[in-house]
Amino acid sequence: MKHVLLFLLSALLLFGCQSKSTPASTIQIKVSFTEAMSPETKDGRLLLMLSDNESAEPRFQINDGLKSQLIYGMNVDGMKANEVKTFDSTIFGYPYASLSEVPPGEYQVQALLHVYETFDLATGHTVKLPMDNGEGQQWNRSPGNLYSKPFKIRVTENGIENPVNGSQEIQVVLDQVIPQIEEPEETEWIKHVKLKSEKLSEFWGRDIYLGAHVLLPKGFKEHPEAKYPVMVFHGHFPSDFSGFRTIPPAPDLKPEYSARFDLEGYNVIQQQEAYDFYKRWNEPDFPRMLIIEIQHPTPYYDDSYAVNSASQGPYGDAITHELIPYIEKEFRGIGEGWSRFLYGGSTGGWEALAVQVKYPKEYNGCFAACPDPIDFRAYCLTNIYEDKNAYYYDSDHKKLEVPSHRDYLGQIQSTLLQGNHLELVLGDKSRSGQQWDIWEATYSPQGEDGYPVRLWDKMTGDIDHQVAEYWKENYDLKHILERDWDKLGEQLKGKIHIYCGDMDNYYLNNAVYLMEEFLESTSNPYYEGEVVYGDRAEHCWNGDPDQPNAISRLRYNSMYVPKIMKRIAESAPKGADVTSWRYR
């Protein structure tokens, strides 16, 4: 009897285990593209997506948040038309590492090929990367990428099948191509610039262009004698000049809810704010100046971070010494360092401060809102110099993941491990086009293979402290200021302005605290700038104590103008033109 009971118990346990898992060998989804899509071979990152939410295509539902859908990725080199690539349980994915872990149910399935091109770099390396095609380096929207239309599949405890015919042979065919993007039209107020950069073209081994959207001041044509100061707005890729509208909100505009700000009709608010800025821009007492929004996407991200780097090339020099002077010449900018100002938030906040630090004489002030980490002792929640692992807190007996995103109450939406594993699915060798990878592409030395050297192991989170030291000496802004204050202090006095919410979603306020501690300790000279915090304010608070993020983020183009005017009055050199552009 004892043996019978043991047999039955073993059988039940075996049956239970089999019923709760999907046999790995049965999870196979085959992907190919047609000759009509491309008779030529393709290199790139082949992505397979599953979604149990039919509100949008799966490719538009992949993110680092709680509502992300499923994605798996592999590299392809020289993939031919009709050649089949098979996704099975061995292909790494997110948020389920293996297809065998996908819960039973019905899913929309879709595949996409993020196309890579070959670059022969001036460093002697050959690399394969996605070229930006006017979309701002977005893998799910990039013109030329191949994709499939979604269709339904069913995952069962025994494998995978087509619910229409019951077939377990799932074939996904890439028979669609993302179309080209139309260039924005010029208007009376907004002009578009595209300039071939000699510096970047030499580095990348092909023609590389920088772009910009330029907002002209009132009376530009009527006052040919006037020359203007320049406000340079840094940030993510702008498809057109943002926040400027010459007519009121469309009367038939259907109000849309913003989950980020918990606001109904936020699209109407955006249009109204853009129209209000147009009216302010035309007020008699509003200073006449040029506002520039720069386009500088790279094969690694939607912008370059506006500094020189080993793997991306001399974007800092190209923007400061090629693009800005070209725009000033074309649109009558004053063209001197005292007349140029930098501002932006998040990525743009880091860029504004970094460019001011790297080119202290070329700009007369930066207004950096919610900047990306400006002290790598607080690389969000990681101290890259002392921590051994980025993904887990140090503990002998407890394994606790490091968070990466919170709301203003401290509720966690994602962890550092999860975000980095998503990036690893989207692309290896820092090619995901996402946040952690662009920091690596900007700050890391170039590896022997031509790609950025990893700061930490992307799977495990183990930190390479030799790489961290390279970051410290070249891009840790607080360290650079402290190290070189005897040389930089006089050139930066009165120019540094930093704003951050003390509940920033990405913990960016931690680095700002460390920067403030140093700045307040400065002497000979004292920095004479400001660091301001928003109480319980999330990302990306930019210094307005009277308005919530939802509104203040729409007022970048005018909110720092009074501070800029004050700075000009205090610092313009004797004999400088401070009048020709002050007409009414």
JSON list of C-alpha atoms in Angstrom, two decimals, residues 143-298:
[
{"chain": "A", "resi": 143, "resn": "PRO", "atom": "CA", "xyz": [11.10, 54.56, -41.76]},
{"chain": "A", "resi": 144, "resn": "GLY", "atom": "CA", "xyz": [12.44, 51.57, -43.66]},
{"chain": "A", "resi": 145, "resn": "ASN", "atom": "CA", "xyz": [11.89, 49.08, -40.86]},
{"chain": "A", "resi": 146, "resn": "LEU", "atom": "CA", "xyz": [9.92, 46.01, -41.89]},
{"chain": "A", "resi": 147, "resn": "TYR", "atom": "CA", "xyz": [7.01, 44.73, -39.83]},
{"chain": "A", "resi": 148, "resn": "SER", "atom": "CA", "xyz": [3.96, 42.47, -39.91]},
{"chain": "A", "resi": 149, "resn": "LYS", "atom": "CA", "xyz": [0.31, 43.11, -39.25]},
{"chain": "A", "resi": 150, "resn": "PRO", "atom": "CA", "xyz": [-0.79, 41.64, -35.91]},
{"chain": "A", "resi": 151, "resn": "PHE", "atom": "CA", "xyz": [-2.82, 38.46, -35.83]},
{"chain": "A", "resi": 152, "resn": "LYS", "atom": "CA", "xyz": [-4.10, 36.25, -33.05]},
{"chain": "A", "resi": 153, "resn": "ILE", "atom": "CA", "xyz": [-2.42, 33.15, -31.61]},
{"chain": "A", "resi": 154, "resn": "ARG", "atom": "CA", "xyz": [-3.18, 30.99, -28.60]},
{"chain": "A", "resi": 155, "resn": "VAL", "atom": "CA", "xyz": [-0.66, 29.80, -26.03]},
{"chain": "A", "resi": 156, "resn": "THR", "atom": "CA", "xyz": [-1.76, 26.59, -24.31]},
{"chain": "A", "resi": 157, "resn": "GLU", "atom": "CA", "xyz": [-0.28, 24.29, -21.71]},
{"chain": "A", "resi": 158, "resn": "ASN", "atom": "CA", "xyz": [0.84, 22.06, -24.58]},
{"chain": "A", "resi": 159, "resn": "GLY", "atom": "CA", "xyz": [2.39, 24.71, -26.82]},
{"chain": "A", "resi": 160, "resn": "ILE", "atom": "CA", "xyz": [1.16, 27.30, -29.24]},
{"chain": "A", "resi": 161, "resn": "GLU", "atom": "CA", "xyz": [-1.48, 27.28, -31.98]},
{"chain": "A", "resi": 162, "resn": "ASN", "atom": "CA", "xyz": [-3.45, 29.32, -34.47]},
{"chain": "A", "resi": 163, "resn": "PRO", "atom": "CA", "xyz": [-6.98, 29.62, -32.98]},
{"chain": "A", "resi": 164, "resn": "VAL", "atom": "CA", "xyz": [-8.52, 29.82, -36.47]},
{"chain": "A", "resi": 165, "resn": "ASN", "atom": "CA", "xyz": [-7.27, 26.49, -37.83]},
{"chain": "A", "resi": 166, "resn": "GLY", "atom": "CA", "xyz": [-5.60, 24.88, -34.82]},
{"chain": "A", "resi": 167, "resn": "SER", "atom": "CA", "xyz": [-2.23, 24.72, -36.59]},
{"chain": "A", "resi": 168, "resn": "GLN", "atom": "CA", "xyz": [0.85, 24.72, -34.36]},
{"chain": "A", "resi": 169, "resn": "GLU", "atom": "CA", "xyz": [2.95, 26.09, -37.23]},
{"chain": "A", "resi": 170, "resn": "ILE", "atom": "CA", "xyz": [3.04, 29.85, -36.51]},
{"chain": "A", "resi": 171, "resn": "GLN", "atom": "CA", "xyz": [4.58, 31.86, -39.33]},
{"chain": "A", "resi": 172, "resn": "VAL", "atom": "CA", "xyz": [4.92, 35.63, -39.16]},
{"chain": "A", "resi": 173, "resn": "VAL", "atom": "CA", "xyz": [5.71, 37.40, -42.44]},
{"chain": "A", "resi": 174, "resn": "LEU", "atom": "CA", "xyz": [7.12, 40.92, -42.55]},
{"chain": "A", "resi": 175, "resn": "ASP", "atom": "CA", "xyz": [5.16, 42.34, -45.48]},
{"chain": "A", "resi": 176, "resn": "GLN", "atom": "CA", "xyz": [4.85, 45.97, -44.38]},
{"chain": "A", "resi": 177, "resn": "VAL", "atom": "CA", "xyz": [7.39, 48.79, -44.38]},
{"chain": "A", "resi": 178, "resn": "ILE", "atom": "CA", "xyz": [7.28, 51.96, -42.29]},
{"chain": "A", "resi": 179, "resn": "PRO", "atom": "CA", "xyz": [6.96, 54.91, -44.72]},
{"chain": "A", "resi": 180, "resn": "GLN", "atom": "CA", "xyz": [9.18, 57.94, -44.95]},
{"chain": "A", "resi": 181, "resn": "ILE", "atom": "CA", "xyz": [8.39, 60.99, -42.82]},
{"chain": "A", "resi": 182, "resn": "GLU", "atom": "CA", "xyz": [7.47, 64.28, -44.46]},
{"chain": "A", "resi": 183, "resn": "GLU", "atom": "CA", "xyz": [9.63, 67.26, -43.56]},
{"chain": "A", "resi": 184, "resn": "PRO", "atom": "CA", "xyz": [7.84, 69.99, -41.57]},
{"chain": "A", "resi": 185, "resn": "GLU", "atom": "CA", "xyz": [6.81, 73.06, -43.52]},
{"chain": "A", "resi": 186, "resn": "GLU", "atom": "CA", "xyz": [8.35, 76.44, -42.89]},
{"chain": "A", "resi": 187, "resn": "THR", "atom": "CA", "xyz": [6.15, 79.32, -41.75]},
{"chain": "A", "resi": 188, "resn": "GLU", "atom": "CA", "xyz": [6.53, 83.04, -41.26]},
{"chain": "A", "resi": 189, "resn": "TRP", "atom": "CA", "xyz": [7.79, 82.35, -37.76]},
{"chain": "A", "resi": 190, "resn": "ILE", "atom": "CA", "xyz": [9.54, 78.98, -37.86]},
{"chain": "A", "resi": 191, "resn": "LYS", "atom": "CA", "xyz": [12.45, 78.10, -40.13]},
{"chain": "A", "resi": 192, "resn": "HIS", "atom": "CA", "xyz": [14.16, 74.72, -40.51]},
{"chain": "A", "resi": 193, "resn": "VAL", "atom": "CA", "xyz": [17.90, 74.27, -40.85]},
{"chain": "A", "resi": 194, "resn": "LYS", "atom": "CA", "xyz": [19.83, 71.25, -42.08]},
{"chain": "A", "resi": 195, "resn": "LEU", "atom": "CA", "xyz": [23.62, 71.39, -42.09]},
{"chain": "A", "resi": 196, "resn": "LYS", "atom": "CA", "xyz": [26.17, 68.80, -43.09]},
{"chain": "A", "resi": 197, "resn": "SER", "atom": "CA", "xyz": [28.69, 68.51, -40.27]},
{"chain": "A", "resi": 198, "resn": "GLU", "atom": "CA", "xyz": [32.23, 68.09, -41.51]},
{"chain": "A", "resi": 199, "resn": "LYS", "atom": "CA", "xyz": [33.39, 66.95, -38.08]},
{"chain": "A", "resi": 200, "resn": "LEU", "atom": "CA", "xyz": [30.72, 64.25, -37.70]},
{"chain": "A", "resi": 201, "resn": "SER", "atom": "CA", "xyz": [30.93, 63.12, -41.32]},
{"chain": "A", "resi": 202, "resn": "GLU", "atom": "CA", "xyz": [34.62, 62.49, -40.92]},
{"chain": "A", "resi": 203, "resn": "PHE", "atom": "CA", "xyz": [34.04, 60.45, -37.75]},
{"chain": "A", "resi": 204, "resn": "TRP", "atom": "CA", "xyz": [31.18, 58.31, -39.11]},
{"chain": "A", "resi": 205, "resn": "GLY", "atom": "CA", "xyz": [32.62, 57.79, -42.59]},
{"chain": "A", "resi": 206, "resn": "ARG", "atom": "CA", "xyz": [29.51, 59.14, -44.32]},
{"chain": "A", "resi": 207, "resn": "ASP", "atom": "CA", "xyz": [27.56, 62.38, -44.56]},
{"chain": "A", "resi": 208, "resn": "ILE", "atom": "CA", "xyz": [26.03, 63.29, -41.20]},
{"chain": "A", "resi": 209, "resn": "TYR", "atom": "CA", "xyz": [23.65, 66.22, -40.80]},
{"chain": "A", "resi": 210, "resn": "LEU", "atom": "CA", "xyz": [22.60, 68.36, -37.88]},
{"chain": "A", "resi": 211, "resn": "GLY", "atom": "CA", "xyz": [19.25, 70.12, -37.88]},
{"chain": "A", "resi": 212, "resn": "ALA", "atom": "CA", "xyz": [17.39, 72.80, -36.02]},
{"chain": "A", "resi": 213, "resn": "HIS", "atom": "CA", "xyz": [14.03, 74.54, -35.82]},
{"chain": "A", "resi": 214, "resn": "VAL", "atom": "CA", "xyz": [14.45, 78.29, -35.42]},
{"chain": "A", "resi": 215, "resn": "LEU", "atom": "CA", "xyz": [11.75, 80.57, -34.02]},
{"chain": "A", "resi": 216, "resn": "LEU", "atom": "CA", "xyz": [12.13, 84.08, -35.37]},
{"chain": "A", "resi": 217, "resn": "PRO", "atom": "CA", "xyz": [11.26, 87.16, -33.30]},
{"chain": "A", "resi": 218, "resn": "LYS", "atom": "CA", "xyz": [8.51, 89.61, -34.06]},
{"chain": "A", "resi": 219, "resn": "GLY", "atom": "CA", "xyz": [9.72, 92.24, -36.52]},
{"chain": "A", "resi": 220, "resn": "PHE", "atom": "CA", "xyz": [12.54, 90.12, -37.94]},
{"chain": "A", "resi": 221, "resn": "LYS", "atom": "CA", "xyz": [11.98, 91.34, -41.50]},
{"chain": "A", "resi": 222, "resn": "GLU", "atom": "CA", "xyz": [11.13, 94.90, -40.51]},
{"chain": "A", "resi": 223, "resn": "HIS", "atom": "CA", "xyz": [14.34, 95.36, -38.49]},
{"chain": "A", "resi": 224, "resn": "PRO", "atom": "CA", "xyz": [17.27, 94.23, -40.65]},
{"chain": "A", "resi": 225, "resn": "GLU", "atom": "CA", "xyz": [19.62, 96.24, -38.45]},
{"chain": "A", "resi": 226, "resn": "ALA", "atom": "CA", "xyz": [18.88, 94.09, -35.42]},
{"chain": "A", "resi": 227, "resn": "LYS", "atom": "CA", "xyz": [21.05, 91.25, -34.22]},
{"chain": "A", "resi": 228, "resn": "TYR", "atom": "CA", "xyz": [19.69, 88.85, -31.65]},
{"chain": "A", "resi": 229, "resn": "PRO", "atom": "CA", "xyz": [20.65, 86.82, -28.57]},
{"chain": "A", "resi": 230, "resn": "VAL", "atom": "CA", "xyz": [20.08, 83.08, -28.87]},
{"chain": "A", "resi": 231, "resn": "MET", "atom": "CA", "xyz": [18.25, 80.66, -26.57]},
{"chain": "A", "resi": 232, "resn": "VAL", "atom": "CA", "xyz": [19.29, 77.07, -27.29]},
{"chain": "A", "resi": 233, "resn": "PHE", "atom": "CA", "xyz": [16.76, 74.47, -26.13]},
{"chain": "A", "resi": 234, "resn": "HIS", "atom": "CA", "xyz": [18.22, 71.01, -25.58]},
{"chain": "A", "resi": 235, "resn": "GLY", "atom": "CA", "xyz": [16.18, 67.85, -25.27]},
{"chain": "A", "resi": 236, "resn": "HIS", "atom": "CA", "xyz": [14.86, 64.83, -27.10]},
{"chain": "A", "resi": 237, "resn": "PHE", "atom": "CA", "xyz": [14.44, 64.84, -30.87]},
{"chain": "A", "resi": 238, "resn": "PRO", "atom": "CA", "xyz": [11.97, 67.57, -31.95]},
{"chain": "A", "resi": 239, "resn": "SER", "atom": "CA", "xyz": [10.06, 66.83, -35.16]},
{"chain": "A", "resi": 240, "resn": "ASP", "atom": "CA", "xyz": [9.13, 70.52, -35.35]},
{"chain": "A", "resi": 241, "resn": "PHE", "atom": "CA", "xyz": [9.31, 73.59, -33.13]},
{"chain": "A", "resi": 242, "resn": "SER", "atom": "CA", "xyz": [7.13, 72.77, -30.16]},
{"chain": "A", "resi": 243, "resn": "GLY", "atom": "CA", "xyz": [4.78, 74.91, -28.12]},
{"chain": "A", "resi": 244, "resn": "PHE", "atom": "CA", "xyz": [4.10, 77.66, -30.66]},
{"chain": "A", "resi": 245, "resn": "ARG", "atom": "CA", "xyz": [0.69, 78.07, -32.28]},
{"chain": "A", "resi": 246, "resn": "THR", "atom": "CA", "xyz": [-0.67, 81.14, -34.07]},
{"chain": "A", "resi": 247, "resn": "ILE", "atom": "CA", "xyz": [-4.35, 80.25, -33.68]},
{"chain": "A", "resi": 248, "resn": "PRO", "atom": "CA", "xyz": [-6.50, 79.22, -30.68]},
{"chain": "A", "resi": 249, "resn": "PRO", "atom": "CA", "xyz": [-7.20, 75.53, -29.99]},
{"chain": "A", "resi": 250, "resn": "ALA", "atom": "CA", "xyz": [-9.22, 73.83, -32.70]},
{"chain": "A", "resi": 251, "resn": "PRO", "atom": "CA", "xyz": [-12.92, 74.16, -31.74]},
{"chain": "A", "resi": 252, "resn": "ASP", "atom": "CA", "xyz": [-13.64, 70.57, -32.80]},
{"chain": "A", "resi": 253, "resn": "LEU", "atom": "CA", "xyz": [-10.67, 69.09, -30.92]},
{"chain": "A", "resi": 254, "resn": "LYS", "atom": "CA", "xyz": [-11.82, 66.09, -28.90]},
{"chain": "A", "resi": 255, "resn": "PRO", "atom": "CA", "xyz": [-10.46, 66.31, -25.34]},
{"chain": "A", "resi": 256, "resn": "GLU", "atom": "CA", "xyz": [-8.04, 63.53, -24.42]},
{"chain": "A", "resi": 257, "resn": "TYR", "atom": "CA", "xyz": [-7.15, 62.27, -20.97]},
{"chain": "A", "resi": 258, "resn": "SER", "atom": "CA", "xyz": [-3.52, 62.38, -19.81]},
{"chain": "A", "resi": 259, "resn": "ALA", "atom": "CA", "xyz": [-2.74, 59.46, -17.50]},
{"chain": "A", "resi": 260, "resn": "ARG", "atom": "CA", "xyz": [0.65, 60.96, -16.70]},
{"chain": "A", "resi": 261, "resn": "PHE", "atom": "CA", "xyz": [-0.89, 64.12, -15.23]},
{"chain": "A", "resi": 262, "resn": "ASP", "atom": "CA", "xyz": [-4.36, 62.80, -14.43]},
{"chain": "A", "resi": 263, "resn": "LEU", "atom": "CA", "xyz": [-5.87, 65.62, -16.50]},
{"chain": "A", "resi": 264, "resn": "GLU", "atom": "CA", "xyz": [-8.85, 65.50, -18.81]},
{"chain": "A", "resi": 265, "resn": "GLY", "atom": "CA", "xyz": [-8.45, 67.46, -22.05]},
{"chain": "A", "resi": 266, "resn": "TYR", "atom": "CA", "xyz": [-4.67, 67.83, -21.78]},
{"chain": "A", "resi": 267, "resn": "ASN", "atom": "CA", "xyz": [-4.38, 68.09, -25.58]},
{"chain": "A", "resi": 268, "resn": "VAL", "atom": "CA", "xyz": [-6.60, 71.18, -25.44]},
{"chain": "A", "resi": 269, "resn": "ILE", "atom": "CA", "xyz": [-4.45, 72.63, -22.65]},
{"chain": "A", "resi": 270, "resn": "GLN", "atom": "CA", "xyz": [-1.33, 72.06, -24.78]},
{"chain": "A", "resi": 271, "resn": "GLN", "atom": "CA", "xyz": [-2.78, 73.92, -27.75]},
{"chain": "A", "resi": 272, "resn": "GLN", "atom": "CA", "xyz": [-3.96, 76.77, -25.54]},
{"chain": "A", "resi": 273, "resn": "GLU", "atom": "CA", "xyz": [-0.53, 77.13, -23.94]},
{"chain": "A", "resi": 274, "resn": "ALA", "atom": "CA", "xyz": [1.10, 77.15, -27.39]},
{"chain": "A", "resi": 275, "resn": "TYR", "atom": "CA", "xyz": [-1.27, 79.91, -28.49]},
{"chain": "A", "resi": 276, "resn": "ASP", "atom": "CA", "xyz": [-0.66, 81.85, -25.27]},
{"chain": "A", "resi": 277, "resn": "PHE", "atom": "CA", "xyz": [3.08, 81.70, -25.92]},
{"chain": "A", "resi": 278, "resn": "TYR", "atom": "CA", "xyz": [2.52, 83.08, -29.43]},
{"chain": "A", "resi": 279, "resn": "LYS", "atom": "CA", "xyz": [0.67, 86.02, -27.87]},
{"chain": "A", "resi": 280, "resn": "ARG", "atom": "CA", "xyz": [3.45, 86.59, -25.31]},
{"chain": "A", "resi": 281, "resn": "TRP", "atom": "CA", "xyz": [6.04, 86.37, -28.10]},
{"chain": "A", "resi": 282, "resn": "ASN", "atom": "CA", "xyz": [4.29, 89.31, -29.76]},
{"chain": "A", "resi": 283, "resn": "GLU", "atom": "CA", "xyz": [3.84, 91.52, -26.72]},
{"chain": "A", "resi": 284, "resn": "PRO", "atom": "CA", "xyz": [5.54, 94.92, -27.01]},
{"chain": "A", "resi": 285, "resn": "ASP", "atom": "CA", "xyz": [7.86, 94.35, -24.05]},
{"chain": "A", "resi": 286, "resn": "PHE", "atom": "CA", "xyz": [8.86, 90.75, -24.78]},
{"chain": "A", "resi": 287, "resn": "PRO", "atom": "CA", "xyz": [12.60, 90.66, -25.66]},
{"chain": "A", "resi": 288, "resn": "ARG", "atom": "CA", "xyz": [13.34, 89.90, -29.30]},
{"chain": "A", "resi": 289, "resn": "MET", "atom": "CA", "xyz": [15.59, 86.87, -29.66]},
{"chain": "A", "resi": 290, "resn": "LEU", "atom": "CA", "xyz": [16.08, 83.62, -31.54]},
{"chain": "A", "resi": 291, "resn": "ILE", "atom": "CA", "xyz": [15.02, 80.30, -30.01]},
{"chain": "A", "resi": 292, "resn": "ILE", "atom": "CA", "xyz": [16.64, 77.16, -31.40]},
{"chain": "A", "resi": 293, "resn": "GLU", "atom": "CA", "xyz": [15.56, 73.55, -30.94]},
{"chain": "A", "resi": 294, "resn": "ILE", "atom": "CA", "xyz": [18.34, 71.26, -32.14]},
{"chain": "A", "resi": 295, "resn": "GLN", "atom": "CA", "xyz": [18.04, 67.96, -34.02]},
{"chain": "A", "resi": 296, "resn": "HIS", "atom": "CA", "xyz": [21.06, 65.76, -33.34]},
{"chain": "A", "resi": 297, "resn": "PRO", "atom": "CA", "xyz": [19.97, 62.11, -33.36]},
{"chain": "A", "resi": 298, "resn": "THR", "atom": "CA", "xyz": [22.73, 59.51, -33.54]}
]
